[in-house]
């Protein structure tokens, strides 16, 4: 039977997260912080970590001077996306408008009616859906 995790999240040792490469750590950290309301837990020139506020998950941004933006929609011979993030929202139109105000891009190719694929400031595709 597994041990009960400590009540204090910071004392836990089962953290997991997603790490995104970016040419500008501060821009991408601020984007996701404002998009989702997540606190930036730590940040410097080489990386940032965003605290999702509960559980033991985090989003991290890692500086990569050789970062190449993925192509959306995918195209043969072009940089492919390696991962994308999905965020459930209650009001898709308002959530898309908010993301656009923060610097996201809305590509013309949208494969589903109740999902919007957007590109963050570094070009990573992410989805907002209801």
PDB file of C-alpha atoms in Angstrom:
ATOM      1  CA  UNK A   1       0.000   0.000   0.000  1.00  0.00           C
ATOM      2  CA  UNK A   2       1.462   3.433  -0.960  1.00  0.00           C
ATOM      3  CA  UNK A   3       2.474   5.868   1.734  1.00  0.00           C
ATOM      4  CA  UNK A   4       0.281   8.901   2.312  1.00  0.00           C
ATOM      5  CA  UNK A   5       1.929  11.951   0.750  1.00  0.00           C
ATOM      6  CA  UNK A   6       2.967  14.785   3.071  1.00  0.00           C
ATOM      7  CA  UNK A   7       0.289  17.459   3.532  1.00  0.00           C
ATOM      8  CA  UNK A   8       2.780  20.205   2.586  1.00  0.00           C
ATOM      9  CA  UNK A   9       3.152  20.192  -1.220  1.00  0.00           C
ATOM     10  CA  UNK A  10       6.707  21.539  -1.024  1.00  0.00           C
ATOM     11  CA  UNK A  11       7.779  18.529   1.063  1.00  0.00           C
ATOM     12  CA  UNK A  12       6.653  16.028  -1.578  1.00  0.00           C
ATOM     13  CA  UNK A  13       9.112  14.178  -3.795  1.00  0.00           C
ATOM     14  CA  UNK A  14       6.795  13.063  -6.594  1.00  0.00           C
ATOM     15  CA  UNK A  15       6.680  16.276  -8.633  1.00  0.00           C
ATOM     16  CA  UNK A  16       6.267  16.021 -12.408  1.00  0.00           C
ATOM     17  CA  UNK A  17       6.012  18.578 -15.152  1.00  0.00           C
ATOM     18  CA  UNK A  18       6.290  19.647 -18.742  1.00  0.00           C
ATOM     19  CA  UNK A  19       9.312  21.606 -19.979  1.00  0.00           C
ATOM     20  CA  UNK A  20       9.080  23.877 -23.018  1.00  0.00           C
ATOM     21  CA  UNK A  21      12.153  25.210 -24.835  1.00  0.00           C
ATOM     22  CA  UNK A  22      12.109  28.906 -25.693  1.00  0.00           C
ATOM     23  CA  UNK A  23      14.423  31.619 -26.985  1.00  0.00           C
ATOM     24  CA  UNK A  24      13.120  34.036 -24.300  1.00  0.00           C
ATOM     25  CA  UNK A  25      12.312  32.539 -20.898  1.00  0.00           C
ATOM     26  CA  UNK A  26      10.718  35.664 -19.428  1.00  0.00           C
ATOM     27  CA  UNK A  27       8.266  36.190 -22.304  1.00  0.00           C
ATOM     28  CA  UNK A  28       6.981  32.615 -22.263  1.00  0.00           C
ATOM     29  CA  UNK A  29       6.842  32.376 -18.453  1.00  0.00           C
ATOM     30  CA  UNK A  30       4.837  35.604 -18.259  1.00  0.00           C
ATOM     31  CA  UNK A  31       2.512  34.417 -21.064  1.00  0.00           C
ATOM     32  CA  UNK A  32       1.541  31.157 -19.337  1.00  0.00           C
ATOM     33  CA  UNK A  33       1.406  32.822 -15.918  1.00  0.00           C
ATOM     34  CA  UNK A  34      -1.115  35.368 -17.186  1.00  0.00           C
ATOM     35  CA  UNK A  35      -2.984  32.902 -19.426  1.00  0.00           C
ATOM     36  CA  UNK A  36      -3.635  30.417 -16.620  1.00  0.00           C
ATOM     37  CA  UNK A  37      -3.194  32.492 -13.462  1.00  0.00           C
ATOM     38  CA  UNK A  38      -0.196  30.428 -12.350  1.00  0.00           C
ATOM     39  CA  UNK A  39       2.474  31.941 -10.138  1.00  0.00           C
ATOM     40  CA  UNK A  40       6.037  32.066 -11.426  1.00  0.00           C
ATOM     41  CA  UNK A  41       7.804  30.109  -8.687  1.00  0.00           C
ATOM     42  CA  UNK A  42      11.338  30.839  -9.846  1.00  0.00           C
ATOM     43  CA  UNK A  43      12.926  32.438 -12.879  1.00  0.00           C
ATOM     44  CA  UNK A  44      16.321  33.425 -14.240  1.00  0.00           C
ATOM     45  CA  UNK A  45      17.887  33.735 -17.704  1.00  0.00           C
ATOM     46  CA  UNK A  46      18.165  29.957 -18.129  1.00  0.00           C
ATOM     47  CA  UNK A  47      14.718  28.883 -17.031  1.00  0.00           C
ATOM     48  CA  UNK A  48      11.517  29.383 -15.128  1.00  0.00           C
ATOM     49  CA  UNK A  49       9.075  27.203 -13.226  1.00  0.00           C
ATOM     50  CA  UNK A  50       5.371  27.932 -12.880  1.00  0.00           C
ATOM     51  CA  UNK A  51       3.458  26.614  -9.890  1.00  0.00           C
ATOM     52  CA  UNK A  52       0.064  25.308 -10.961  1.00  0.00           C
ATOM     53  CA  UNK A  53      -1.264  25.937  -7.437  1.00  0.00           C
ATOM     54  CA  UNK A  54      -2.273  22.437  -6.409  1.00  0.00           C
ATOM     55  CA  UNK A  55      -1.073  18.887  -6.714  1.00  0.00           C
ATOM     56  CA  UNK A  56       2.534  18.325  -7.755  1.00  0.00           C
ATOM     57  CA  UNK A  57       2.543  19.384 -11.405  1.00  0.00           C
ATOM     58  CA  UNK A  58       4.500  22.300 -12.842  1.00  0.00           C
ATOM     59  CA  UNK A  59       5.242  23.952 -16.157  1.00  0.00           C
ATOM     60  CA  UNK A  60       8.848  24.846 -16.828  1.00  0.00           C
ATOM     61  CA  UNK A  61      10.418  27.039 -19.493  1.00  0.00           C
ATOM     62  CA  UNK A  62      13.997  26.258 -20.547  1.00  0.00           C
ATOM     63  CA  UNK A  63      16.219  28.654 -22.480  1.00  0.00           C
ATOM     64  CA  UNK A  64      17.355  27.249 -25.807  1.00  0.00           C
ATOM     65  CA  UNK A  65      19.303  29.632 -28.073  1.00  0.00           C
ATOM     66  CA  UNK A  66      18.874  27.176 -30.975  1.00  0.00           C
ATOM     67  CA  UNK A  67      15.092  26.831 -30.589  1.00  0.00           C
ATOM     68  CA  UNK A  68      13.188  26.479 -33.875  1.00  0.00           C
ATOM     69  CA  UNK A  69       9.470  27.285 -33.942  1.00  0.00           C
ATOM     70  CA  UNK A  70       7.289  24.338 -34.949  1.00  0.00           C
ATOM     71  CA  UNK A  71       5.077  24.589 -38.015  1.00  0.00           C
ATOM     72  CA  UNK A  72       1.287  24.513 -37.618  1.00  0.00           C
ATOM     73  CA  UNK A  73      -0.328  22.806 -39.314  1.00  0.00           C
ATOM     74  CA  UNK A  74       2.438  20.236 -39.681  1.00  0.00           C
ATOM     75  CA  UNK A  75       4.234  20.172 -43.020  1.00  0.00           C
ATOM     76  CA  UNK A  76       6.703  17.611 -44.382  1.00  0.00           C
ATOM     77  CA  UNK A  77      10.312  18.691 -43.994  1.00  0.00           C
ATOM     78  CA  UNK A  78       9.466  21.466 -41.498  1.00  0.00           C
ATOM     79  CA  UNK A  79      10.009  21.574 -37.727  1.00  0.00           C
ATOM     80  CA  UNK A  80       7.287  19.464 -36.110  1.00  0.00           C
ATOM     81  CA  UNK A  81       5.691  20.133 -32.737  1.00  0.00           C
ATOM     82  CA  UNK A  82       6.965  17.730 -30.108  1.00  0.00           C
ATOM     83  CA  UNK A  83       4.179  18.282 -27.599  1.00  0.00           C
ATOM     84  CA  UNK A  84       1.195  20.547 -27.139  1.00  0.00           C
ATOM     85  CA  UNK A  85      -0.752  21.618 -24.080  1.00  0.00           C
ATOM     86  CA  UNK A  86      -4.561  21.332 -23.765  1.00  0.00           C
ATOM     87  CA  UNK A  87      -6.577  23.633 -21.492  1.00  0.00           C
ATOM     88  CA  UNK A  88     -10.283  23.199 -20.814  1.00  0.00           C
ATOM     89  CA  UNK A  89     -12.188  26.494 -20.668  1.00  0.00           C
ATOM     90  CA  UNK A  90     -15.818  27.353 -20.007  1.00  0.00           C
ATOM     91  CA  UNK A  91     -16.109  30.150 -22.591  1.00  0.00           C
ATOM     92  CA  UNK A  92     -14.063  29.394 -25.695  1.00  0.00           C
ATOM     93  CA  UNK A  93     -14.540  32.775 -27.377  1.00  0.00           C
ATOM     94  CA  UNK A  94     -13.512  34.719 -24.247  1.00  0.00           C
ATOM     95  CA  UNK A  95     -10.542  32.419 -23.585  1.00  0.00           C
ATOM     96  CA  UNK A  96      -9.283  32.814 -27.157  1.00  0.00           C
ATOM     97  CA  UNK A  97      -9.642  36.606 -26.937  1.00  0.00           C
ATOM     98  CA  UNK A  98      -7.702  36.610 -23.636  1.00  0.00           C
ATOM     99  CA  UNK A  99      -4.900  34.481 -25.134  1.00  0.00           C
ATOM    100  CA  UNK A 100      -4.676  36.770 -28.168  1.00  0.00           C
ATOM    101  CA  UNK A 101      -4.396  39.861 -25.915  1.00  0.00           C
ATOM    102  CA  UNK A 102      -1.470  38.152 -24.159  1.00  0.00           C
ATOM    103  CA  UNK A 103       0.395  37.554 -27.419  1.00  0.00           C
ATOM    104  CA  UNK A 104      -0.904  34.232 -28.755  1.00  0.00           C
ATOM    105  CA  UNK A 105      -1.514  33.754 -32.475  1.00  0.00           C
ATOM    106  CA  UNK A 106      -4.631  32.131 -33.956  1.00  0.00           C
ATOM    107  CA  UNK A 107      -3.666  30.120 -37.057  1.00  0.00           C
ATOM    108  CA  UNK A 108      -6.151  29.722 -39.888  1.00  0.00           C
ATOM    109  CA  UNK A 109      -6.155  25.903 -39.687  1.00  0.00           C
ATOM    110  CA  UNK A 110      -8.629  24.831 -36.983  1.00  0.00           C
ATOM    111  CA  UNK A 111      -9.437  21.098 -37.133  1.00  0.00           C
ATOM    112  CA  UNK A 112     -12.348  21.002 -34.642  1.00  0.00           C
ATOM    113  CA  UNK A 113     -15.376  23.188 -33.868  1.00  0.00           C
ATOM    114  CA  UNK A 114     -15.089  23.136 -30.055  1.00  0.00           C
ATOM    115  CA  UNK A 115     -11.289  23.441 -29.984  1.00  0.00           C
ATOM    116  CA  UNK A 116      -9.043  26.346 -30.908  1.00  0.00           C
ATOM    117  CA  UNK A 117      -5.398  25.725 -31.710  1.00  0.00           C
ATOM    118  CA  UNK A 118      -3.286  28.752 -30.824  1.00  0.00           C
ATOM    119  CA  UNK A 119       0.448  29.425 -30.882  1.00  0.00           C
ATOM    120  CA  UNK A 120       2.163  30.822 -27.799  1.00  0.00           C
ATOM    121  CA  UNK A 121       4.748  33.619 -28.227  1.00  0.00           C
ATOM    122  CA  UNK A 122       7.480  31.040 -28.955  1.00  0.00           C
ATOM    123  CA  UNK A 123       5.281  29.236 -31.500  1.00  0.00           C
ATOM    124  CA  UNK A 124       4.324  26.172 -29.431  1.00  0.00           C
ATOM    125  CA  UNK A 125       0.808  25.044 -30.400  1.00  0.00           C
ATOM    126  CA  UNK A 126      -1.639  24.779 -27.510  1.00  0.00           C
ATOM    127  CA  UNK A 127      -5.361  24.051 -27.473  1.00  0.00           C
ATOM    128  CA  UNK A 128      -8.264  25.692 -25.697  1.00  0.00           C
ATOM    129  CA  UNK A 129     -11.387  23.522 -25.647  1.00  0.00           C
ATOM    130  CA  UNK A 130     -14.830  23.223 -24.089  1.00  0.00           C
TER     131      UNK A 130
END
